[in-house]
CSV table of C-alpha atoms in Angstrom, one decimal:
chain,number,residue,atom,x,y,z
S,68,MET,CA,128.2,119.8,125.8
S,69,LYS,CA,131.1,118.5,123.7
S,70,ARG,CA,134.2,118.9,125.9
S,71,CYS,CA,136.9,116.3,125.7
S,72,LEU,CA,139.8,115.4,127.8
S,73,TYR,CA,142.8,113.3,126.8
S,74,TYR,CA,144.8,111.5,129.5
S,75,ILE,CA,148.0,109.5,128.9
S,76,ILE,CA,150.4,107.8,131.3
S,77,ILE,CA,153.8,107.8,129.5
S,78,ALA,CA,155.5,104.3,129.4
S,79,THR,CA,152.1,102.6,129.9
S,80,THR,CA,149.2,101.7,127.6
S,81,LEU,CA,146.6,103.4,129.7
S,82,SER,CA,144.4,106.0,128.0
S,83,PHE,CA,141.2,107.7,129.2
S,84,VAL,CA,138.7,110.3,128.0
S,85,ALA,CA,136.7,112.5,130.4
S,86,HIS,CA,134.8,115.8,130.7
S,87,ALA,CA,136.6,119.1,131.2
S,88,ASP,CA,136.3,121.0,134.5
S,89,ASP,CA,134.0,124.0,134.1
S,90,ASN,CA,136.0,125.9,136.6
S,91,SER,CA,139.2,126.0,134.5
S,92,GLU,CA,140.8,129.4,134.6
S,93,GLN,CA,141.1,131.4,131.4
S,94,PRO,CA,144.5,133.0,130.4
S,95,THR,CA,145.2,136.7,130.9
S,96,ILE,CA,145.1,138.7,127.7
S,97,SER,CA,148.0,140.8,126.5
S,98,ARG,CA,147.3,144.0,124.6
S,99,ILE,CA,148.5,142.6,121.3
S,100,ASN,CA,145.8,139.9,121.7
S,101,LYS,CA,143.2,142.6,122.0
S,102,LEU,CA,144.5,144.1,118.8
S,103,ILE,CA,144.5,140.9,116.7
S,104,PRO,CA,141.4,138.9,115.6
S,105,ASN,CA,141.1,135.6,117.4
S,106,THR,CA,140.9,133.8,114.0
S,107,TRP,CA,144.5,134.8,113.2
S,108,ILE,CA,147.2,132.2,113.8
S,109,GLU,CA,150.3,134.2,113.0
S,110,TYR,CA,151.2,137.6,114.5
S,111,PRO,CA,154.1,139.1,116.3
S,112,ALA,CA,154.4,139.0,120.1
S,113,ILE,CA,154.9,142.7,120.7
S,114,GLU,CA,154.0,145.7,122.7
S,115,PRO,CA,152.9,148.0,119.9
S,116,ALA,CA,153.9,151.6,120.3
S,117,ILE,CA,150.6,153.1,119.4
S,118,PRO,CA,148.3,155.5,121.4
S,119,SER,CA,146.5,153.9,124.3
S,120,ASP,CA,143.1,154.7,122.9
S,121,PHE,CA,143.7,152.8,119.6
S,122,ILE,CA,141.6,149.7,119.2
S,123,MET,CA,141.1,147.0,116.6
S,124,LYS,CA,138.4,146.7,114.0
S,125,PRO,CA,138.2,143.9,111.4
S,126,ASP,CA,137.6,145.0,107.8
S,127,ASP,CA,134.5,143.6,106.0
S,128,ASP,CA,136.7,141.4,103.8
S,129,GLY,CA,137.9,139.4,106.8
S,130,MET,CA,141.5,139.6,105.6
S,131,SER,CA,142.5,143.0,107.0
S,132,ILE,CA,142.2,144.9,110.3
S,133,PHE,CA,142.4,148.5,111.4
S,134,TRP,CA,144.1,150.0,114.4
S,135,GLY,CA,142.8,153.4,115.2
S,136,ALA,CA,140.8,155.6,117.6
S,137,GLU,CA,137.2,154.6,118.0
S,138,SER,CA,135.9,157.8,116.6
S,139,ASP,CA,137.7,157.1,113.3
S,140,LEU,CA,136.8,153.5,113.2
S,141,GLU,CA,133.1,154.2,113.5
S,142,ASN,CA,132.9,155.5,109.9
S,143,LEU,CA,135.4,153.5,107.9
S,144,GLU,CA,133.2,153.5,104.8
S,145,ASN,CA,133.6,157.2,104.3
S,146,ILE,CA,137.1,157.5,105.8
S,147,ASP,CA,139.7,159.8,104.1
S,148,SER,CA,142.5,162.1,105.2
S,149,ALA,CA,140.1,165.0,105.7
S,150,THR,CA,137.8,163.2,108.2
S,151,LEU,CA,140.5,161.4,110.2
S,152,THR,CA,141.2,162.7,113.7
S,153,ASN,CA,144.3,160.5,114.0
S,154,GLY,CA,146.4,158.4,111.8
S,155,LEU,CA,145.0,154.9,111.0
S,156,PHE,CA,146.9,151.7,110.5
S,157,ILE,CA,145.9,148.9,108.2
S,158,LEU,CA,147.3,145.4,108.8
S,159,GLN,CA,147.1,142.2,106.7
S,160,HIS,CA,149.0,139.1,105.9
S,161,SER,CA,151.2,139.8,102.9
S,162,MET,CA,151.8,137.5,99.9
S,163,GLU,CA,155.5,138.1,100.4
S,164,GLN,CA,157.6,135.7,102.4
S,165,GLN,CA,160.4,135.9,105.0
S,166,THR,CA,163.4,134.2,103.4
S,167,GLY,CA,165.9,134.6,106.3
S,168,PRO,CA,166.4,136.1,109.7
S,169,ASN,CA,166.5,139.6,108.1
S,170,SER,CA,165.4,139.1,104.5
S,171,PHE,CA,162.2,139.0,102.5
S,172,SER,CA,161.2,137.5,99.1
S,173,PHE,CA,161.4,140.9,97.5
S,174,ASN,CA,164.6,142.8,96.6
S,175,LYS,CA,164.5,146.0,98.5
S,176,LYS,CA,166.4,148.1,95.9
S,177,ASP,CA,164.3,146.7,93.0
S,178,LEU,CA,161.1,147.5,95.0
S,179,ILE,CA,162.1,151.1,95.6
S,180,ARG,CA,163.0,151.4,91.9
S,181,GLU,CA,159.5,150.1,90.9
S,182,PHE,CA,157.8,152.5,93.3
S,183,ASN,CA,159.7,155.5,91.8
S,184,THR,CA,158.9,154.3,88.2
S,185,ALA,CA,155.2,154.1,89.2
S,186,GLY,CA,155.2,157.7,90.4
S,187,LEU,CA,155.7,157.1,94.1
S,188,GLN,CA,158.8,159.0,95.1
S,189,VAL,CA,160.4,157.1,98.0
S,190,VAL,CA,162.0,159.6,100.4
S,191,ARG,CA,163.0,157.2,103.2
S,192,ALA,CA,163.5,153.5,103.5
S,193,GLY,CA,165.3,151.3,105.9
S,194,ASN,CA,165.6,148.2,108.1
S,195,THR,CA,165.0,147.8,111.8
S,196,ASN,CA,163.6,145.1,114.0
S,197,TRP,CA,161.2,144.4,116.9
S,198,GLY,CA,163.4,142.1,118.8
S,199,GLN,CA,163.8,139.0,116.6
S,200,TYR,CA,161.2,140.3,114.1
S,201,PRO,CA,162.8,141.9,111.0
S,202,ILE,CA,161.2,145.1,109.6
S,203,PHE,CA,161.6,146.8,106.2
S,204,PHE,CA,159.8,150.1,106.0
S,205,TYR,CA,159.5,153.0,103.5
S,206,GLU,CA,157.9,156.4,103.2
S,207,GLY,CA,157.0,158.0,99.8
S,208,VAL,CA,155.1,160.9,98.2
S,209,ALA,CA,152.5,160.0,95.6
S,210,LEU,CA,151.7,162.1,92.6
S,211,ASP,CA,148.7,163.7,94.3
S,212,GLY,CA,150.9,164.8,97.3
S,213,ARG,CA,149.8,162.1,99.7
S,214,VAL,CA,152.4,160.6,102.0
S,215,VAL,CA,152.5,156.8,101.8
S,216,ARG,CA,153.9,154.7,104.6
S,217,SER,CA,154.2,150.9,104.7
S,218,ALA,CA,156.2,148.2,106.5
S,219,TRP,CA,156.7,144.5,106.2
S,220,VAL,CA,157.2,142.5,109.4
S,221,GLY,CA,158.7,139.0,109.3
S,222,LEU,CA,157.0,136.6,111.7
S,223,ASN,CA,159.8,134.0,112.0
S,224,SER,CA,157.2,131.3,111.4
S,225,PRO,CA,157.6,127.9,109.7
S,226,GLU,CA,155.2,129.2,107.0
S,227,LYS,CA,157.6,132.2,106.4
S,228,GLY,CA,154.7,134.6,107.1
S,229,VAL,CA,154.9,138.3,106.7
S,230,LEU,CA,152.6,141.0,108.2
S,231,ALA,CA,152.1,144.2,106.1
S,232,ILE,CA,151.3,147.4,107.9
S,233,SER,CA,150.3,150.6,106.1
S,234,MET,CA,149.1,154.0,107.4
S,235,ILE,CA,146.3,156.3,106.2
S,236,SER,CA,147.6,159.8,106.9
S,237,THR,CA,145.8,162.9,108.0
S,238,LYS,CA,146.3,166.6,107.2
S,239,ASN,CA,148.4,166.9,110.4
S,240,LYS,CA,151.7,165.8,108.8
S,241,MET,CA,153.7,166.3,111.9
S,242,ASN,CA,151.4,164.1,114.0
S,243,ASP,CA,151.4,161.5,111.3
S,244,GLU,CA,155.2,161.4,111.2
S,245,ARG,CA,155.4,161.2,114.9
S,246,LEU,CA,152.8,158.4,115.0
S,247,TRP,CA,154.6,156.3,112.3
S,248,ASN,CA,158.1,156.8,113.8
S,249,ARG,CA,156.8,155.7,117.2
S,250,LEU,CA,155.3,152.5,115.8
S,251,ILE,CA,158.4,151.6,113.7
S,252,HIS,CA,161.1,152.6,116.2
S,253,SER,CA,159.5,152.2,119.7
S,254,THR,CA,157.6,148.9,119.3
S,255,LYS,CA,159.2,146.2,121.4
S,256,GLN,CA,159.1,142.4,121.3
S,257,LEU,CA,157.7,140.9,124.5
S,258,LYS,CA,160.0,138.8,126.6
S,259,GLY,CA,159.9,135.7,128.8
S,260,TYR,CA,156.5,134.7,130.2
S,261,GLU,CA,154.8,137.7,128.4
S,262,TYR,CA,156.1,136.6,125.0
S,263,PHE,CA,154.8,133.0,125.3
S,264,ARG,CA,151.5,134.2,126.8
S,265,ALA,CA,151.0,136.6,123.9
S,266,ILE,CA,151.4,133.8,121.3
S,267,GLY,CA,149.0,131.6,123.1
S,268,SER,CA,151.0,129.7,125.6
S,269,ASP,CA,150.3,130.7,129.2
S,270,MET,CA,153.0,128.6,130.8
S,271,LYS,CA,152.9,128.0,134.6
S,272,ASN,CA,154.6,125.2,136.6
S,273,GLY,CA,153.0,122.0,135.4
S,274,CYS,CA,150.3,123.6,133.4
S,275,THR,CA,150.0,125.5,130.1
S,276,THR,CA,146.8,127.1,128.8
S,277,TYR,CA,147.2,127.0,125.0
S,278,THR,CA,145.1,129.2,122.7
S,279,CYS,CA,145.1,129.4,119.0
S,280,ALA,CA,142.4,130.7,116.6
S,281,MET,CA,139.5,130.4,119.0
S,282,GLY,CA,140.6,127.0,120.2
S,283,VAL,CA,141.7,126.7,123.8
S,284,VAL,CA,143.0,123.8,125.9
S,285,GLU,CA,144.7,123.2,129.2
S,286,ALA,CA,147.7,120.9,129.3
S,287,LYS,CA,149.1,119.5,132.6
S,288,VAL,CA,152.2,117.4,133.1
S,289,GLN,CA,153.4,115.7,136.3
S,290,GLN,CA,156.5,113.7,136.8
S,291,ARG,CA,156.6,111.1,139.6
S,292,ARG,CA,159.8,111.1,141.6
S,293,LYS,CA,160.2,107.4,142.3
S,294,ASP,CA,160.1,106.2,138.7
S,295,LYS,CA,160.3,109.4,136.6
S,296,LYS,CA,157.1,108.4,134.8
S,297,LEU,CA,154.9,111.2,133.4
S,298,ALA,CA,151.1,111.9,133.6
S,299,ILE,CA,149.8,114.1,130.9
S,300,ARG,CA,146.4,115.5,130.6
S,301,VAL,CA,145.0,117.8,127.9
S,302,THR,CA,141.6,119.3,128.5
S,303,SER,CA,139.5,121.4,126.1
S,304,LEU,CA,138.3,124.6,127.7
S,305,ASN,CA,135.4,125.4,125.4
S,306,GLU,CA,132.7,123.2,123.9
S,307,ASN,CA,133.9,123.7,120.3
S,308,THR,CA,137.5,122.6,120.8
S,309,THR,CA,138.9,119.1,120.7
S,310,PHE,CA,142.6,118.1,121.0
S,311,ASN,CA,144.1,114.7,119.8
S,312,VAL,CA,147.4,113.9,121.4
S,313,GLN,CA,149.8,112.2,119.0
S,314,LYS,CA,153.0,112.0,120.9
S,315,SER,CA,155.1,113.7,123.6
S,316,VAL,CA,158.9,114.5,123.7
S,317,GLN,CA,161.1,115.4,126.7
S,318,ALA,CA,163.1,118.6,126.2
S,319,THR,CA,164.7,121.5,128.0
S,320,MET,CA,163.7,125.1,127.8
S,321,MET,CA,165.9,127.2,125.3
S,322,GLY,CA,166.4,130.9,125.4
S,323,PRO,CA,167.0,133.2,128.4
S,324,TRP,CA,163.7,132.7,130.2
S,325,ARG,CA,163.8,129.6,132.6
S,326,HIS,CA,166.7,128.3,130.6
S,327,GLY,CA,167.5,124.6,130.9
S,328,GLU,CA,164.3,123.7,132.8
S,329,ASN,CA,162.7,120.4,131.9
S,330,LEU,CA,159.5,120.5,129.9
S,331,THR,CA,157.3,118.2,127.8
S,332,LYS,CA,156.4,118.9,124.2
S,333,ILE,CA,153.0,117.6,123.5
S,334,TYR,CA,152.3,117.1,119.7
S,335,GLY,CA,148.8,116.9,118.5
S,336,THR,CA,146.0,118.3,116.4
S,337,MET,CA,143.6,120.9,117.8
S,338,VAL,CA,140.2,121.3,116.1
S,339,TYR,CA,137.9,124.2,116.6
S,340,GLU,CA,134.5,123.8,115.0
S,341,ASP,CA,131.2,125.6,115.2
S,342,GLU,CA,128.3,126.1,112.8
S,343,ASN,CA,130.2,128.5,110.6
S,344,TYR,CA,133.8,127.8,111.1
S,345,LYS,CA,136.3,125.0,111.3
S,346,ASN,CA,140.0,125.2,111.9
S,347,VAL,CA,142.4,122.2,112.2
S,348,ILE,CA,145.8,123.2,113.7
S,349,ASN,CA,148.8,121.0,114.1
S,350,SER,CA,150.1,122.1,117.5
S,351,VAL,CA,153.0,121.7,119.9
S,352,ILE,CA,152.2,122.6,123.5
S,353,ASN,CA,155.2,123.2,125.8
S,354,VAL,CA,154.6,122.4,129.5
S,355,PHE,CA,157.0,122.7,132.4
S,356,ASN,CA,157.1,119.3,134.2
S,357,GLU,CA,155.7,119.4,137.8
S,358,ASP,CA,157.7,117.2,140.1
S,359,VAL,CA,155.3,115.2,142.4
S,360,THR,CA,155.4,112.3,144.8
S,361,ASP,CA,152.2,110.9,143.5
S,362,PHE,CA,150.0,111.8,140.5
S,363,SER,CA,147.1,114.1,141.3
S,364,ILE,CA,145.8,114.1,137.7
S,365,ASN,CA,142.9,111.7,137.9
S,366,PRO,CA,140.6,111.1,134.9
S,367,ASP,CA,136.9,110.7,135.1
S,368,GLN,CA,136.5,106.9,134.8
S,369,THR,CA,133.0,107.3,133.5
């Protein structure tokens, strides 16, 4: 079983490698994590305002996913507005980019003009946000009378990623409008602990379980009172994950949740690899320092 543990004592040259503990706890899953494939790296940390019976199903292309009722998702090959019981959402990463806190790589007025020229009459468009995530949405009527609804969600990521969401409508126009408006205007960004847990950082005192694209590790940090030295341990929690620690930096927590508390930023590379898949992710794991009299993080010397 290939499980690796990396152990570092800051301000010394000691370094150890040992096996992970098979009894390590797994992080609790937020609903957004149940609605996003575990291969996706970028997605918004939100509580989506969609019906409670909506689930996620990946498209065959591996690039898109559907949110909808199970009865609708069972027959996607033959789906159309006549057979849908409820509205259906399609999500995929867009080729567009987020260019600022509330801006995208497309010009909104030019985009609407292009839609109208192509025969899609835009009847409503606007900007909103899910917390810090900017949204641009529109609704239009196609030449065949179909109502078209789409939105772009900025992910506030270093890669300037944007999530595109579209809706397949049904013959129940009132329900479609209600469903779309609920998603756009009632979805909320998660806050505090729930926000960080949703994006893969389950942060407890002295310990963070970090999950990204099927890779999962546990990072622990202890600070010894008498000399302020740190013990850091990063343990892979599945047999396909390894994590190489590159450096650590001392910082304080920003934002309203646990503001000003001391933490350690662990920089490294996480690799998830199995027979069919390999993902190499440059990662930063934030861990709240645990104040201790003596270190209890002991590596397996063997």
